[in-house]
Coordinates of C-alpha atoms in Angstrom, one line a residue:
M1 CA -102.0 -80.4 113.4
N2 CA -102.1 -77.0 115.0
V3 CA -98.8 -75.2 115.3
T4 CA -97.9 -71.9 116.9
S5 CA -94.5 -70.3 117.1
T6 CA -93.0 -67.6 119.3
E7 CA -89.5 -66.3 119.1
G8 CA -88.0 -69.6 117.8
S9 CA -89.8 -71.9 120.1
R10 CA -92.8 -74.0 119.1
T11 CA -95.8 -75.5 120.7
L12 CA -97.3 -78.5 118.9
A13 CA -100.8 -79.8 119.3
R14 CA -100.7 -83.2 117.6
S15 CA -103.8 -84.5 115.9
D16 CA -105.5 -87.6 117.3
S17 CA -106.7 -88.7 113.9
L18 CA -104.9 -91.2 111.7
S19 CA -105.3 -88.9 108.7
R20 CA -103.8 -85.5 107.9
T21 CA -104.9 -82.9 105.4
H22 CA -101.4 -81.6 104.6
P23 CA -98.0 -83.1 104.1
L24 CA -95.4 -83.1 106.8
K25 CA -93.1 -80.1 107.0
R26 CA -89.3 -80.3 107.5
W27 CA -89.4 -78.2 110.7
E28 CA -92.0 -80.6 112.2
C29 CA -89.4 -83.5 112.2
D30 CA -87.1 -84.2 115.1
F31 CA -85.3 -87.3 113.9
W32 CA -83.4 -87.4 110.5
T33 CA -81.9 -90.1 108.4
Q34 CA -80.5 -89.8 104.9
A35 CA -80.5 -92.6 102.3
K36 CA -79.2 -93.0 98.8
L37 CA -81.8 -94.2 96.2
R38 CA -80.7 -97.3 94.4
N39 CA -81.4 -98.4 90.8
A40 CA -82.6 -101.7 92.3
D41 CA -85.4 -99.8 94.1
T42 CA -86.9 -98.6 90.8
D43 CA -89.6 -99.9 88.4
Q44 CA -89.4 -99.9 84.6
F45 CA -90.2 -96.1 84.6
R46 CA -87.3 -95.4 87.0
H47 CA -89.7 -94.5 89.8
V48 CA -88.7 -95.7 93.2
N49 CA -91.2 -98.4 93.9
N50 CA -93.7 -98.6 96.9
A51 CA -91.9 -101.5 98.6
A52 CA -88.6 -99.6 98.6
I53 CA -90.3 -96.5 100.0
S54 CA -91.7 -98.7 102.9
T55 CA -88.1 -100.0 103.5
L56 CA -86.7 -96.4 103.6
L57 CA -89.3 -95.5 106.2
E58 CA -88.3 -98.6 108.2
V59 CA -84.6 -97.7 108.1
A60 CA -85.5 -94.4 109.6
R61 CA -87.7 -95.9 112.3
M62 CA -85.0 -98.3 113.4
E63 CA -82.3 -95.5 113.5
I64 CA -84.4 -93.5 115.9
L65 CA -83.8 -95.9 118.8
D66 CA -80.3 -96.9 117.7
R67 CA -78.5 -94.6 120.1
D68 CA -75.7 -95.6 122.5
S69 CA -77.8 -94.2 125.5
L70 CA -80.7 -96.5 124.5
K71 CA -78.8 -99.7 123.9
G72 CA -79.3 -100.9 127.6
P73 CA -83.0 -100.3 127.7
M74 CA -83.4 -102.0 124.3
I75 CA -81.8 -105.2 125.4
G76 CA -84.4 -108.0 125.0
R77 CA -86.7 -105.7 123.1
N78 CA -87.4 -104.9 119.5
V79 CA -89.7 -102.5 117.7
V80 CA -92.4 -103.9 115.4
V81 CA -95.0 -102.0 113.3
A82 CA -98.6 -102.6 114.2
H83 CA -99.9 -100.2 111.7
L84 CA -98.5 -98.3 108.8
S85 CA -100.3 -95.9 106.4
I86 CA -98.4 -94.2 103.5
D87 CA -99.5 -91.4 101.3
F88 CA -97.6 -91.2 98.1
L89 CA -97.7 -87.5 97.3
K90 CA -95.2 -87.3 94.4
E91 CA -93.0 -89.7 92.5
L92 CA -89.4 -90.4 93.5
H93 CA -86.8 -91.0 90.9
F94 CA -83.4 -92.6 90.7
P95 CA -80.7 -91.4 91.1
G96 CA -80.4 -89.2 94.2
T97 CA -80.6 -89.1 98.0
I98 CA -83.6 -88.7 100.2
D99 CA -84.0 -87.1 103.6
I100 CA -86.3 -89.1 105.9
G101 CA -87.8 -87.0 108.7
S102 CA -89.7 -88.5 111.7
T103 CA -91.5 -87.1 114.7
T104 CA -93.2 -88.6 117.7
L105 CA -97.0 -88.0 117.9
K106 CA -97.9 -90.2 121.0
V107 CA -96.2 -92.5 123.4
G108 CA -98.3 -95.1 125.2
S109 CA -97.5 -97.9 127.7
T110 CA -96.1 -100.3 125.1
S111 CA -96.4 -98.4 121.8
F112 CA -95.7 -95.1 120.2
R113 CA -96.9 -93.3 117.0
L114 CA -94.7 -91.6 114.5
A115 CA -95.3 -89.3 111.6
Q116 CA -92.7 -89.6 108.8
G117 CA -91.9 -87.9 105.6
L118 CA -89.5 -88.5 102.6
F119 CA -88.1 -85.1 101.6
I120 CA -86.1 -83.7 98.7
G121 CA -85.2 -80.2 99.9
S122 CA -88.2 -78.8 101.7
E123 CA -90.7 -80.8 99.7
C124 CA -92.4 -83.8 101.3
L125 CA -92.9 -86.5 98.7
V126 CA -94.2 -89.3 100.9
F127 CA -96.1 -89.0 104.2
A128 CA -96.5 -92.0 106.6
L129 CA -98.0 -92.7 110.0
A130 CA -96.6 -95.6 111.9
T131 CA -97.8 -97.2 115.2
C132 CA -94.9 -99.0 116.7
V133 CA -95.0 -101.6 119.5
L134 CA -92.0 -102.3 121.8
L135 CA -91.9 -106.1 121.9
D136 CA -90.2 -108.4 124.5
T137 CA -88.3 -110.7 122.2
E138 CA -88.2 -113.6 124.6
R139 CA -91.9 -113.6 125.4
A140 CA -93.1 -112.3 122.0
E141 CA -95.5 -109.8 123.6
P142 CA -95.7 -106.1 124.1
A143 CA -93.3 -104.7 126.7
P144 CA -93.6 -101.5 128.7
I145 CA -91.6 -98.6 127.2
P146 CA -88.7 -98.0 129.6
E147 CA -88.4 -94.4 130.9
P148 CA -85.1 -93.5 129.0
I149 CA -86.8 -94.5 125.7
R150 CA -90.0 -92.6 126.6
T151 CA -88.1 -89.5 127.6
Y152 CA -86.0 -89.7 124.4
L153 CA -89.1 -90.1 122.2
L154 CA -90.8 -87.1 123.9
A155 CA -87.7 -84.9 124.1
G156 CA -88.2 -81.5 122.5
L157 CA -91.9 -82.1 121.8
P158 CA -94.0 -80.1 124.3
G159 CA -97.1 -81.0 122.4
A160 CA -96.5 -84.7 122.0
R161 CA -98.6 -86.8 124.4
D162 CA -97.4 -89.2 127.0
E163 CA -100.4 -91.4 127.3
S164 CA -99.0 -94.3 129.3
A165 CA -101.4 -93.8 132.2
S166 CA -104.5 -93.2 130.0
A167 CA -107.1 -95.9 130.4
G168 CA -108.6 -95.4 127.0
F169 CA -105.3 -95.4 125.1
W170 CA -104.9 -97.9 122.2
R171 CA -102.0 -99.8 123.7

């Protein structure tokens, strides 16, 4: 990801690749969720286990679209994950709280890609990439992303890409 900053504003050029060479930074995230780590989420060494980490990421993804202004466009639709990759950069330990940051990388016709990080302070301990598909719950097939949702996902991200009209886009 290439990032330039001028007088407090930022221009982002998001990477097309599914891999990254560095962890997500706090300032790269536009959506935030906080979660309390639970003893039940740990293994015998008191590390938060991988399944719990996946659930924390899911909670954050679901909260992104859980806004009053998006409730209408979400009627009859649900978000499902088509692809999820997780890099476990450092161990998480109980007890404590975790900040979960997310940012939009791309928005297609029926899907969008997010980068997510689990943070303690400024340190990213887990990095994830998720490709999410908007699903028509009645027909059980991908649904076009309504304009209010597309606008919300792209808000504040001048470098994020709206690829709904791209012929070669992945969904």
